Amino acid sequence: IMVTVGTMYLTRHLDMSDPKIIKIARAVFMGYIILMNIFLFFVQIRARLNNDRTTITLENPISNLVQSQLNNAAGSGGGDTESMVKGLANRFLQSQSTIMEYDKGQANQARNGLIPSMMMMWVLHFKMGQVQPLFLQAATGLMNLVYSPLFQVYVLGKELERPFKIPGPMDKLTESAAAAEEEEKEESSSVVEQEEEEDDDTTGEEDEEEDEDVTSEDDEDEEATSEYDEDEDEDD
């Protein structure tokens, strides 16, 4: 968002009808497309050279939904039929691959993702005469490239687990909800601890009062016993 806002702010001061600015915008966008293709070609070469044959399991995006439905069905009863259906679903929703093939597939997927962007920019620029979207697409595309898992692995040298965990649009809401639940649990546990401490203090005070009462009663008994003994001595 900050990159988009910053690019929009900077391009507002440019004359988008100036032929020089138009040429610069086209050059920036084409440079971005060329850079992306060079990077993705580099990733494919490095993946082949690394030749990592480690086996990984790829899941279909709808596997979690299907698994939850199958678990609910299995919980309601059904026995062997549900287990058989669950096994078949796992076979169809999961596939085996290697890290090399997975990374190459991710590079091809990213390259194919450039085509809709190019088509959209062609419509906005050549059909609608918009120039600013060329700068915006180049800036946001480069930012996404830097934060992409392939860049993190093959340029920055980080070790990331495959398949890559790509954040979804609802992940932040889920994380915030989980954080709120944890905070509520911590607050409730702290309240329970405080209540237990107060109960312990109250119990301790009651025990002390009982001890004092018992001590005072013992003292009174001793005084009464001593007085009785004195009276007996005087009678003697």
CSV table of C-alpha atoms in Angstrom, one decimal:
chain,number,residue,atom,x,y,z
A,1,ILE,CA,0.0,0.0,0.0
A,2,MET,CA,2.8,2.4,0.9
A,3,VAL,CA,4.5,1.7,-2.5
A,4,THR,CA,1.3,2.4,-4.3
A,5,VAL,CA,0.6,5.6,-2.4
A,6,GLY,CA,4.1,6.8,-2.9
A,7,THR,CA,4.1,6.1,-6.6
A,8,MET,CA,0.8,7.8,-7.0
A,9,TYR,CA,2.1,10.8,-5.1
A,10,LEU,CA,5.3,11.1,-7.2
A,11,THR,CA,3.5,10.6,-10.5
A,12,ARG,CA,1.0,13.3,-9.7
A,13,HIS,CA,3.6,15.9,-10.3
A,14,LEU,CA,4.4,14.6,-13.8
A,15,ASP,CA,2.8,15.7,-17.0
A,16,MET,CA,1.3,12.5,-18.3
A,17,SER,CA,0.6,14.1,-21.7
A,18,ASP,CA,4.3,14.8,-22.2
A,19,PRO,CA,5.7,12.4,-24.9
A,20,LYS,CA,8.9,12.1,-22.9
A,21,ILE,CA,7.1,11.0,-19.8
A,22,ILE,CA,5.0,8.5,-21.9
A,23,LYS,CA,8.2,7.0,-23.3
A,24,ILE,CA,9.7,6.8,-19.8
A,25,ALA,CA,6.6,5.0,-18.5
A,26,ARG,CA,6.7,2.5,-21.3
A,27,ALA,CA,10.4,1.9,-20.7
A,28,VAL,CA,9.9,1.4,-17.0
A,29,PHE,CA,7.1,-1.1,-17.5
A,30,MET,CA,9.0,-3.0,-20.2
A,31,GLY,CA,12.1,-3.0,-18.0
A,32,TYR,CA,10.0,-4.6,-15.2
A,33,ILE,CA,8.7,-7.3,-17.6
A,34,ILE,CA,12.1,-8.1,-18.9
A,35,LEU,CA,13.6,-8.2,-15.3
A,36,MET,CA,10.9,-10.5,-14.2
A,37,ASN,CA,11.5,-12.9,-17.1
A,38,ILE,CA,15.3,-12.9,-16.5
A,39,PHE,CA,14.7,-13.6,-12.8
A,40,LEU,CA,12.3,-16.5,-13.5
A,41,PHE,CA,14.7,-17.9,-16.1
A,42,PHE,CA,17.5,-17.7,-13.5
A,43,VAL,CA,15.3,-19.6,-11.0
A,44,GLN,CA,14.7,-22.4,-13.4
A,45,ILE,CA,18.4,-22.8,-14.1
A,46,ARG,CA,19.3,-22.8,-10.5
A,47,ALA,CA,16.6,-25.3,-9.7
A,48,ARG,CA,18.0,-27.6,-12.4
A,49,LEU,CA,21.5,-27.2,-11.1
A,50,ASN,CA,20.5,-27.8,-7.5
A,51,ASN,CA,18.5,-30.9,-8.6
A,52,ASP,CA,16.9,-31.2,-5.2
A,53,ARG,CA,14.9,-34.5,-5.4
A,54,THR,CA,13.4,-34.2,-1.9
A,55,THR,CA,9.8,-35.4,-2.0
A,56,ILE,CA,7.0,-33.0,-1.0
A,57,THR,CA,3.3,-33.4,-0.8
A,58,LEU,CA,1.1,-30.9,-2.7
A,59,GLU,CA,-2.4,-30.3,-1.6
A,60,ASN,CA,-5.3,-29.0,-3.6
A,61,PRO,CA,-6.7,-25.7,-2.3
A,62,ILE,CA,-10.0,-27.2,-1.6
A,63,SER,CA,-8.5,-30.1,0.4
A,64,ASN,CA,-9.0,-28.4,3.8
A,65,LEU,CA,-12.7,-27.9,3.1
A,66,VAL,CA,-13.2,-31.5,1.9
A,67,GLN,CA,-11.2,-32.9,4.8
A,68,SER,CA,-13.4,-31.0,7.3
A,69,GLN,CA,-16.5,-32.2,5.6
A,70,LEU,CA,-15.2,-35.8,5.7
A,71,ASN,CA,-14.2,-35.5,9.3
A,72,ASN,CA,-17.7,-34.3,10.2
A,73,ALA,CA,-19.3,-37.2,8.3
A,74,ALA,CA,-16.9,-39.7,10.0
A,75,GLY,CA,-17.8,-38.2,13.4
A,76,SER,CA,-21.5,-38.8,12.7
A,77,GLY,CA,-20.9,-42.5,12.1
A,78,GLY,CA,-20.6,-44.6,9.0
A,79,GLY,CA,-17.6,-46.8,9.6
A,80,ASP,CA,-15.7,-48.3,6.7
A,81,THR,CA,-17.5,-46.3,4.0
A,82,GLU,CA,-16.4,-42.9,5.3
A,83,SER,CA,-12.8,-44.1,5.7
A,84,MET,CA,-12.8,-45.5,2.2
A,85,VAL,CA,-14.1,-42.2,0.8
A,86,LYS,CA,-11.6,-40.2,2.9
A,87,GLY,CA,-8.8,-42.3,1.5
A,88,LEU,CA,-9.9,-41.8,-2.1
A,89,ALA,CA,-10.3,-38.0,-1.5
A,90,ASN,CA,-6.7,-37.9,-0.1
A,91,ARG,CA,-5.4,-39.6,-3.3
A,92,PHE,CA,-7.2,-37.1,-5.6
A,93,LEU,CA,-6.5,-34.0,-3.5
A,94,GLN,CA,-2.9,-34.7,-2.8
A,95,SER,CA,0.0,-35.2,-5.2
A,96,GLN,CA,3.7,-36.0,-4.8
A,97,SER,CA,6.5,-33.8,-6.3
A,98,THR,CA,10.1,-32.8,-5.7
A,99,ILE,CA,11.5,-29.4,-4.7
A,100,MET,CA,13.1,-28.9,-8.1
A,101,GLU,CA,9.9,-29.6,-10.0
A,102,TYR,CA,7.9,-27.5,-7.5
A,103,ASP,CA,10.2,-24.5,-7.9
A,104,LYS,CA,10.2,-24.8,-11.6
A,105,GLY,CA,6.4,-24.9,-11.6
A,106,GLN,CA,6.2,-21.8,-9.4
A,107,ALA,CA,8.5,-20.0,-11.8
A,108,ASN,CA,6.3,-20.9,-14.8
A,109,GLN,CA,3.2,-19.9,-12.8
A,110,ALA,CA,4.7,-16.5,-12.1
A,111,ARG,CA,5.6,-16.1,-15.8
A,112,ASN,CA,2.1,-16.9,-16.9
A,113,GLY,CA,0.8,-14.4,-14.3
A,114,LEU,CA,2.6,-11.6,-16.2
A,115,ILE,CA,0.3,-12.1,-19.2
A,116,PRO,CA,-2.9,-10.8,-17.6
A,117,SER,CA,-1.0,-7.8,-16.3
A,118,MET,CA,0.4,-7.0,-19.8
A,119,MET,CA,-3.1,-7.3,-21.3
A,120,MET,CA,-4.6,-5.0,-18.7
A,121,MET,CA,-1.8,-2.4,-19.2
A,122,TRP,CA,-2.3,-2.6,-23.0
A,123,VAL,CA,-6.0,-1.8,-22.5
A,124,LEU,CA,-5.4,1.0,-20.0
A,125,HIS,CA,-2.6,2.6,-21.9
A,126,PHE,CA,-3.2,2.2,-25.5
A,127,LYS,CA,-7.0,2.1,-25.5
A,128,MET,CA,-7.8,4.5,-22.6
A,129,GLY,CA,-4.7,6.7,-22.7
A,130,GLN,CA,-3.7,6.1,-19.1
A,131,VAL,CA,0.0,6.5,-18.2
A,132,GLN,CA,0.1,6.3,-14.5
A,133,PRO,CA,-0.8,2.6,-14.3
A,134,LEU,CA,2.5,1.7,-16.0
A,135,PHE,CA,4.4,3.2,-13.1
A,136,LEU,CA,2.1,1.7,-10.5
A,137,GLN,CA,2.4,-1.8,-12.0
A,138,ALA,CA,6.2,-1.7,-12.2
A,139,ALA,CA,6.6,-0.4,-8.6
A,140,THR,CA,4.2,-2.9,-7.1
A,141,GLY,CA,5.5,-5.8,-9.2
A,142,LEU,CA,9.1,-5.1,-8.1
A,143,MET,CA,8.0,-5.0,-4.5
A,144,ASN,CA,6.1,-8.3,-4.8
A,145,LEU,CA,9.2,-9.8,-6.5
A,146,VAL,CA,11.4,-8.8,-3.5
A,147,TYR,CA,9.0,-10.4,-1.1
A,148,SER,CA,8.3,-13.5,-3.2
A,149,PRO,CA,9.4,-16.9,-1.9
A,150,LEU,CA,11.5,-17.6,-5.0
A,151,PHE,CA,13.5,-14.4,-4.5
A,152,GLN,CA,13.9,-15.2,-0.8
A,153,VAL,CA,15.3,-18.7,-1.7
A,154,TYR,CA,17.4,-18.1,-4.8
A,155,VAL,CA,18.7,-14.6,-4.2
A,156,LEU,CA,18.7,-14.1,-0.4
A,157,GLY,CA,19.6,-17.7,0.2
A,158,LYS,CA,16.9,-18.4,2.8
A,159,GLU,CA,15.6,-22.0,3.5
A,160,LEU,CA,11.9,-22.0,3.1
A,161,GLU,CA,9.6,-24.9,3.5
A,162,ARG,CA,7.8,-26.3,0.4
A,163,PRO,CA,5.1,-25.8,-0.6
A,164,PHE,CA,5.4,-22.1,0.1
A,165,LYS,CA,3.0,-20.7,2.5
A,166,ILE,CA,1.3,-17.9,0.5
A,167,PRO,CA,-0.8,-15.6,2.8
A,168,GLY,CA,-4.4,-15.3,1.8
A,169,PRO,CA,-6.7,-12.3,2.2
A,170,MET,CA,-8.3,-13.7,5.4
A,171,ASP,CA,-5.1,-14.7,7.1
A,172,LYS,CA,-4.6,-11.4,8.9
A,173,LEU,CA,-8.2,-11.5,10.2
A,174,THR,CA,-7.6,-15.0,11.4
A,175,GLU,CA,-4.4,-14.1,13.1
A,176,SER,CA,-6.0,-11.1,14.7
A,177,ALA,CA,-8.9,-13.2,15.9
A,178,ALA,CA,-6.5,-15.9,17.3
A,179,ALA,CA,-4.5,-13.1,19.0
A,180,ALA,CA,-7.6,-11.7,20.6
A,181,GLU,CA,-8.6,-15.2,21.8
A,182,GLU,CA,-5.2,-15.7,23.4
A,183,GLU,CA,-5.4,-12.3,25.1
A,184,GLU,CA,-8.8,-13.2,26.4
A,185,LYS,CA,-7.4,-16.5,27.7
A,186,GLU,CA,-4.5,-14.8,29.3
A,187,GLU,CA,-6.8,-12.2,31.0
A,188,SER,CA,-9.2,-14.9,32.2
A,189,SER,CA,-6.2,-16.9,33.6
A,190,SER,CA,-4.8,-13.9,35.3
A,191,VAL,CA,-8.2,-13.1,36.8
A,192,VAL,CA,-8.5,-16.7,38.0
A,193,GLU,CA,-5.0,-16.5,39.6
A,194,GLN,CA,-5.9,-13.3,41.3
A,195,GLU,CA,-9.1,-14.8,42.7
A,196,GLU,CA,-7.1,-17.9,43.9
A,197,GLU,CA,-4.6,-15.6,45.6
A,198,GLU,CA,-7.4,-13.6,47.2
A,199,ASP,CA,-9.0,-16.9,48.4
A,200,ASP,CA,-5.6,-18.1,49.8
A,201,ASP,CA,-5.2,-14.8,51.6
A,202,THR,CA,-8.7,-15.0,53.0
A,203,THR,CA,-8.1,-18.6,54.1
A,204,GLY,CA,-4.9,-17.6,55.7
A,205,GLU,CA,-6.5,-14.8,57.6
A,206,GLU,CA,-9.3,-17.1,58.8
A,207,ASP,CA,-6.7,-19.7,59.9
A,208,GLU,CA,-4.9,-17.1,61.8
A,209,GLU,CA,-8.1,-15.9,63.5
A,210,GLU,CA,-8.9,-19.5,64.4
A,211,ASP,CA,-5.4,-20.0,65.8
A,212,GLU,CA,-5.8,-16.8,67.9
A,213,ASP,CA,-9.2,-18.0,69.1
A,214,VAL,CA,-7.8,-21.4,70.1
A,215,THR,CA,-4.8,-19.7,71.8
A,216,SER,CA,-7.0,-17.4,73.8
A,217,GLU,CA,-9.3,-20.3,74.8
A,218,ASP,CA,-6.2,-22.3,76.0
A,219,ASP,CA,-5.0,-19.3,78.0
A,220,GLU,CA,-8.4,-18.9,79.6
A,221,ASP,CA,-8.4,-22.6,80.4
A,222,GLU,CA,-5.0,-22.3,82.0
A,223,GLU,CA,-6.0,-19.3,84.0
A,224,ALA,CA,-9.1,-21.1,85.2
A,225,THR,CA,-7.1,-24.2,86.1
A,226,SER,CA,-4.6,-22.1,88.0
A,227,GLU,CA,-7.3,-20.3,89.9
A,228,TYR,CA,-8.9,-23.7,90.8
A,229,ASP,CA,-5.6,-25.0,92.1
A,230,GLU,CA,-5.1,-21.9,94.2
A,231,ASP,CA,-8.6,-22.3,95.7
A,232,GLU,CA,-7.8,-25.9,96.6
A,233,ASP,CA,-4.6,-24.9,98.2
A,234,GLU,CA,-6.4,-22.3,100.4
A,235,ASP,CA,-9.0,-24.9,101.4
A,236,ASP,CA,-6.2,-27.3,102.4
